[in-house]
PDB file of C-alpha atoms in Angstrom:
ATOM      1  CA  UNK A  21      -4.399  17.193   4.251  1.00 83.00           C
ATOM      2  CA  UNK A  22      -0.869  17.379   5.594  1.00 93.00           C
ATOM      3  CA  UNK A  23       2.036  15.472   4.118  1.00 94.00           C
ATOM      4  CA  UNK A  24       3.375  12.560   6.134  1.00 96.00           C
ATOM      5  CA  UNK A  25       6.460  13.531   8.126  1.00 96.00           C
ATOM      6  CA  UNK A  26       9.572  11.419   8.577  1.00 95.00           C
ATOM      7  CA  UNK A  27       8.500  10.513  12.130  1.00 96.00           C
ATOM      8  CA  UNK A  28       4.984   9.476  11.045  1.00 96.00           C
ATOM      9  CA  UNK A  29       6.248   6.900   8.557  1.00 97.00           C
ATOM     10  CA  UNK A  30       8.183   3.647   8.907  1.00 97.00           C
ATOM     11  CA  UNK A  31       9.629   1.850   5.886  1.00 97.00           C
ATOM     12  CA  UNK A  32      10.448  -1.791   5.151  1.00 96.00           C
ATOM     13  CA  UNK A  33      11.703  -3.531   1.994  1.00 96.00           C
ATOM     14  CA  UNK A  34      11.457  -6.968   0.430  1.00 94.00           C
ATOM     15  CA  UNK A  35      12.195  -8.531  -2.938  1.00 90.00           C
ATOM     16  CA  UNK A  36       9.498  -8.106  -5.563  1.00 92.00           C
ATOM     17  CA  UNK A  37       7.820 -11.239  -6.924  1.00 89.00           C
ATOM     18  CA  UNK A  38       7.948  -9.802 -10.458  1.00 87.00           C
ATOM     19  CA  UNK A  39      11.573  -8.966 -11.236  1.00 81.00           C
ATOM     20  CA  UNK A  40      14.026  -9.127 -14.171  1.00 74.00           C
ATOM     21  CA  UNK A  41      16.091 -12.238 -14.948  1.00 73.00           C
ATOM     22  CA  UNK A  42      19.497 -12.478 -13.301  1.00 69.00           C
ATOM     23  CA  UNK A  43      21.017 -13.227  -9.926  1.00 61.00           C
ATOM     24  CA  UNK A  44      20.925  -9.786  -8.286  1.00 64.00           C
ATOM     25  CA  UNK A  45      18.036  -8.306  -6.360  1.00 69.00           C
ATOM     26  CA  UNK A  46      16.400  -7.154  -9.597  1.00 86.00           C
ATOM     27  CA  UNK A  47      13.455  -5.433  -7.995  1.00 92.00           C
ATOM     28  CA  UNK A  48      12.324  -4.549  -4.491  1.00 94.00           C
ATOM     29  CA  UNK A  49       9.149  -3.218  -2.925  1.00 96.00           C
ATOM     30  CA  UNK A  50       9.453  -0.495  -0.287  1.00 97.00           C
ATOM     31  CA  UNK A  51       6.435  -0.409   2.032  1.00 97.00           C
ATOM     32  CA  UNK A  52       5.676   2.802   3.931  1.00 98.00           C
ATOM     33  CA  UNK A  53       3.440   2.473   7.018  1.00 98.00           C
ATOM     34  CA  UNK A  54       1.692   5.400   8.705  1.00 98.00           C
ATOM     35  CA  UNK A  55       2.595   4.969  12.395  1.00 98.00           C
ATOM     36  CA  UNK A  56       0.932   8.223  13.481  1.00 97.00           C
ATOM     37  CA  UNK A  57      -2.580   8.696  14.869  1.00 97.00           C
ATOM     38  CA  UNK A  58      -3.811  10.825  11.950  1.00 97.00           C
ATOM     39  CA  UNK A  59      -4.115  10.383   8.181  1.00 98.00           C
ATOM     40  CA  UNK A  60      -1.450  11.990   6.015  1.00 97.00           C
ATOM     41  CA  UNK A  61      -0.389  12.151   2.375  1.00 97.00           C
ATOM     42  CA  UNK A  62       2.589  10.557   0.640  1.00 97.00           C
ATOM     43  CA  UNK A  63       3.415  11.710  -2.853  1.00 96.00           C
ATOM     44  CA  UNK A  64       5.926  11.642  -5.655  1.00 97.00           C
ATOM     45  CA  UNK A  65       8.865   9.511  -6.613  1.00 98.00           C
ATOM     46  CA  UNK A  66      11.544   8.275  -4.202  1.00 97.00           C
ATOM     47  CA  UNK A  67      15.195   9.187  -4.169  1.00 97.00           C
ATOM     48  CA  UNK A  68      17.438   6.158  -3.667  1.00 97.00           C
ATOM     49  CA  UNK A  69      21.001   5.858  -2.348  1.00 95.00           C
ATOM     50  CA  UNK A  70      23.193   3.042  -1.159  1.00 93.00           C
ATOM     51  CA  UNK A  71      23.672   3.573   2.571  1.00 87.00           C
ATOM     52  CA  UNK A  72      27.134   4.627   3.722  1.00 73.00           C
ATOM     53  CA  UNK A  73      27.459   2.436   6.833  1.00 70.00           C
ATOM     54  CA  UNK A  74      25.654   4.865   9.116  1.00 61.00           C
ATOM     55  CA  UNK A  75      27.403   7.915   7.654  1.00 70.00           C
ATOM     56  CA  UNK A  76      24.982   9.870   5.445  1.00 69.00           C
ATOM     57  CA  UNK A  77      27.869  11.793   3.853  1.00 76.00           C
ATOM     58  CA  UNK A  78      29.102   8.452   2.454  1.00 81.00           C
ATOM     59  CA  UNK A  79      25.756   7.497   0.855  1.00 88.00           C
ATOM     60  CA  UNK A  80      25.970   6.649  -2.869  1.00 92.00           C
ATOM     61  CA  UNK A  81      23.035   8.232  -4.710  1.00 93.00           C
ATOM     62  CA  UNK A  82      21.647   6.117  -7.543  1.00 95.00           C
ATOM     63  CA  UNK A  83      20.522   7.627 -10.837  1.00 96.00           C
ATOM     64  CA  UNK A  84      16.708   7.495 -10.659  1.00 97.00           C
ATOM     65  CA  UNK A  85      14.363   7.052 -13.629  1.00 96.00           C
ATOM     66  CA  UNK A  86      10.723   7.679 -12.668  1.00 97.00           C
ATOM     67  CA  UNK A  87       7.933   5.730 -14.372  1.00 95.00           C
ATOM     68  CA  UNK A  88       4.166   6.072 -14.351  1.00 92.00           C
ATOM     69  CA  UNK A  89       1.945   8.900 -13.150  1.00 93.00           C
ATOM     70  CA  UNK A  90       2.291  10.406  -9.686  1.00 95.00           C
ATOM     71  CA  UNK A  91      -0.714  11.284  -7.533  1.00 95.00           C
ATOM     72  CA  UNK A  92      -0.975  12.017  -3.799  1.00 96.00           C
ATOM     73  CA  UNK A  93      -1.858   8.934  -1.717  1.00 97.00           C
ATOM     74  CA  UNK A  94      -3.859   9.377   1.503  1.00 98.00           C
ATOM     75  CA  UNK A  95      -2.587   6.965   4.140  1.00 98.00           C
ATOM     76  CA  UNK A  96      -4.805   6.307   7.158  1.00 98.00           C
ATOM     77  CA  UNK A  97      -3.283   5.541  10.573  1.00 98.00           C
ATOM     78  CA  UNK A  98      -1.910   2.006  10.289  1.00 98.00           C
ATOM     79  CA  UNK A  99      -2.289   2.188   6.497  1.00 98.00           C
ATOM     80  CA  UNK A 100       0.368   1.496   3.896  1.00 98.00           C
ATOM     81  CA  UNK A 101       1.632   2.797   0.561  1.00 98.00           C
ATOM     82  CA  UNK A 102       4.300   1.362  -1.722  1.00 98.00           C
ATOM     83  CA  UNK A 103       6.965   2.105  -4.320  1.00 97.00           C
ATOM     84  CA  UNK A 104       8.746  -0.411  -6.543  1.00 96.00           C
ATOM     85  CA  UNK A 105      12.459  -0.155  -7.286  1.00 96.00           C
ATOM     86  CA  UNK A 106      13.829  -1.999 -10.346  1.00 94.00           C
ATOM     87  CA  UNK A 107      17.608  -2.279 -10.654  1.00 92.00           C
ATOM     88  CA  UNK A 108      19.968  -3.000 -13.539  1.00 90.00           C
ATOM     89  CA  UNK A 109      20.285  -6.717 -12.896  1.00 86.00           C
ATOM     90  CA  UNK A 110      23.464  -8.569 -11.933  1.00 87.00           C
ATOM     91  CA  UNK A 111      24.032 -11.563 -14.256  1.00 86.00           C
ATOM     92  CA  UNK A 112      25.774 -14.901 -13.735  1.00 80.00           C
ATOM     93  CA  UNK A 113      26.573 -16.976 -10.682  1.00 71.00           C
ATOM     94  CA  UNK A 114      28.564 -16.346  -7.478  1.00 67.00           C
ATOM     95  CA  UNK A 115      29.859 -12.762  -7.558  1.00 71.00           C
ATOM     96  CA  UNK A 116      28.133 -12.115 -10.889  1.00 84.00           C
ATOM     97  CA  UNK A 117      28.878  -9.488 -13.506  1.00 89.00           C
ATOM     98  CA  UNK A 118      27.268  -6.474 -15.156  1.00 92.00           C
ATOM     99  CA  UNK A 119      26.492  -6.576 -18.878  1.00 91.00           C
ATOM    100  CA  UNK A 120      27.889  -3.019 -19.106  1.00 93.00           C
ATOM    101  CA  UNK A 121      31.280  -4.215 -17.822  1.00 94.00           C
ATOM    102  CA  UNK A 122      30.888  -2.264 -14.568  1.00 93.00           C
ATOM    103  CA  UNK A 123      31.447  -4.009 -11.245  1.00 91.00           C
ATOM    104  CA  UNK A 124      28.285  -5.144  -9.434  1.00 90.00           C
ATOM    105  CA  UNK A 125      27.578  -3.277  -6.202  1.00 89.00           C
ATOM    106  CA  UNK A 126      25.961  -4.800  -3.106  1.00 88.00           C
ATOM    107  CA  UNK A 127      24.329  -2.627  -0.443  1.00 90.00           C
ATOM    108  CA  UNK A 128      23.130  -4.112   2.882  1.00 90.00           C
ATOM    109  CA  UNK A 129      20.766  -1.135   3.136  1.00 92.00           C
ATOM    110  CA  UNK A 130      19.374   1.653   0.980  1.00 94.00           C
ATOM    111  CA  UNK A 131      18.230   5.133   1.942  1.00 94.00           C
ATOM    112  CA  UNK A 132      14.862   5.817   0.304  1.00 96.00           C
ATOM    113  CA  UNK A 133      13.505   9.344   0.471  1.00 96.00           C
ATOM    114  CA  UNK A 134      10.044  10.700  -0.307  1.00 95.00           C
ATOM    115  CA  UNK A 135       9.156  14.372  -0.881  1.00 92.00           C
ATOM    116  CA  UNK A 136       8.141  15.834   2.495  1.00 91.00           C
ATOM    117  CA  UNK A 137       8.338  12.474   4.282  1.00 95.00           C
ATOM    118  CA  UNK A 138      12.059  12.277   4.956  1.00 94.00           C
ATOM    119  CA  UNK A 139      14.605   9.598   4.210  1.00 94.00           C
ATOM    120  CA  UNK A 140      14.336   6.071   5.540  1.00 94.00           C
ATOM    121  CA  UNK A 141      17.082   3.455   5.738  1.00 93.00           C
ATOM    122  CA  UNK A 142      15.781   0.034   4.714  1.00 95.00           C
ATOM    123  CA  UNK A 143      17.260  -3.461   4.563  1.00 93.00           C
ATOM    124  CA  UNK A 144      15.746  -6.309   2.587  1.00 92.00           C
ATOM    125  CA  UNK A 145      13.944  -8.882   4.700  1.00 88.00           C
ATOM    126  CA  UNK A 146      15.354 -11.549   2.352  1.00 84.00           C
ATOM    127  CA  UNK A 147      18.866 -10.645   1.189  1.00 85.00           C
ATOM    128  CA  UNK A 148      20.871  -7.600   0.132  1.00 88.00           C
ATOM    129  CA  UNK A 149      20.467  -5.044  -2.638  1.00 90.00           C
ATOM    130  CA  UNK A 150      22.695  -5.985  -5.605  1.00 87.00           C
ATOM    131  CA  UNK A 151      22.734  -3.870  -8.729  1.00 89.00           C
ATOM    132  CA  UNK A 152      24.730  -2.671 -11.729  1.00 92.00           C
ATOM    133  CA  UNK A 153      25.497   0.794 -13.122  1.00 93.00           C
ATOM    134  CA  UNK A 154      24.158   2.715 -10.060  1.00 94.00           C
ATOM    135  CA  UNK A 155      20.775   3.089 -11.758  1.00 94.00           C
ATOM    136  CA  UNK A 156      17.270   2.377 -10.501  1.00 95.00           C
ATOM    137  CA  UNK A 157      13.817   2.736 -12.081  1.00 95.00           C
ATOM    138  CA  UNK A 158      11.150   3.782  -9.574  1.00 97.00           C
ATOM    139  CA  UNK A 159       7.372   3.993  -9.466  1.00 97.00           C
ATOM    140  CA  UNK A 160       5.525   6.821  -7.763  1.00 97.00           C
ATOM    141  CA  UNK A 161       3.993   6.194  -4.356  1.00 97.00           C
ATOM    142  CA  UNK A 162       0.944   3.962  -4.833  1.00 97.00           C
ATOM    143  CA  UNK A 163      -2.027   2.872  -2.742  1.00 96.00           C
ATOM    144  CA  UNK A 164      -1.961  -0.439  -4.633  1.00 95.00           C
ATOM    145  CA  UNK A 165       0.689  -2.981  -3.627  1.00 95.00           C
ATOM    146  CA  UNK A 166       2.921  -3.793  -6.631  1.00 93.00           C
ATOM    147  CA  UNK A 167       4.164  -7.321  -7.372  1.00 91.00           C
TER     148      UNK A 167
END
């Protein structure tokens, strides 16, 4: 079965219910929907970058740590698959702080890429992406919706 192409997939993001303590985003779910008329396969771990205000050359790639096993996921037309992104959490109130001493970073949107399926710019439905240390832990594409 063919891999999903960038044009056959749409992506959306929202905050995860299960996320680390702190005031930043903590964790987000990225939902990929097959908008084509044929089944296709999504696979692997996502790449993640803070979006550069519509200028891809200004994107800020995050250091990605992959967790869990990866297996191809068949996505039917109209079907969905998911990845979970867990960030180094911002602590404190208001502007917050990073335990490492680094400055917290806020991104209105992220660019999430999947092997063979292109890169997709996503905004949270409920806030902005806030993180520390430019690091993110990611799960492989899954047919089961994470929490």
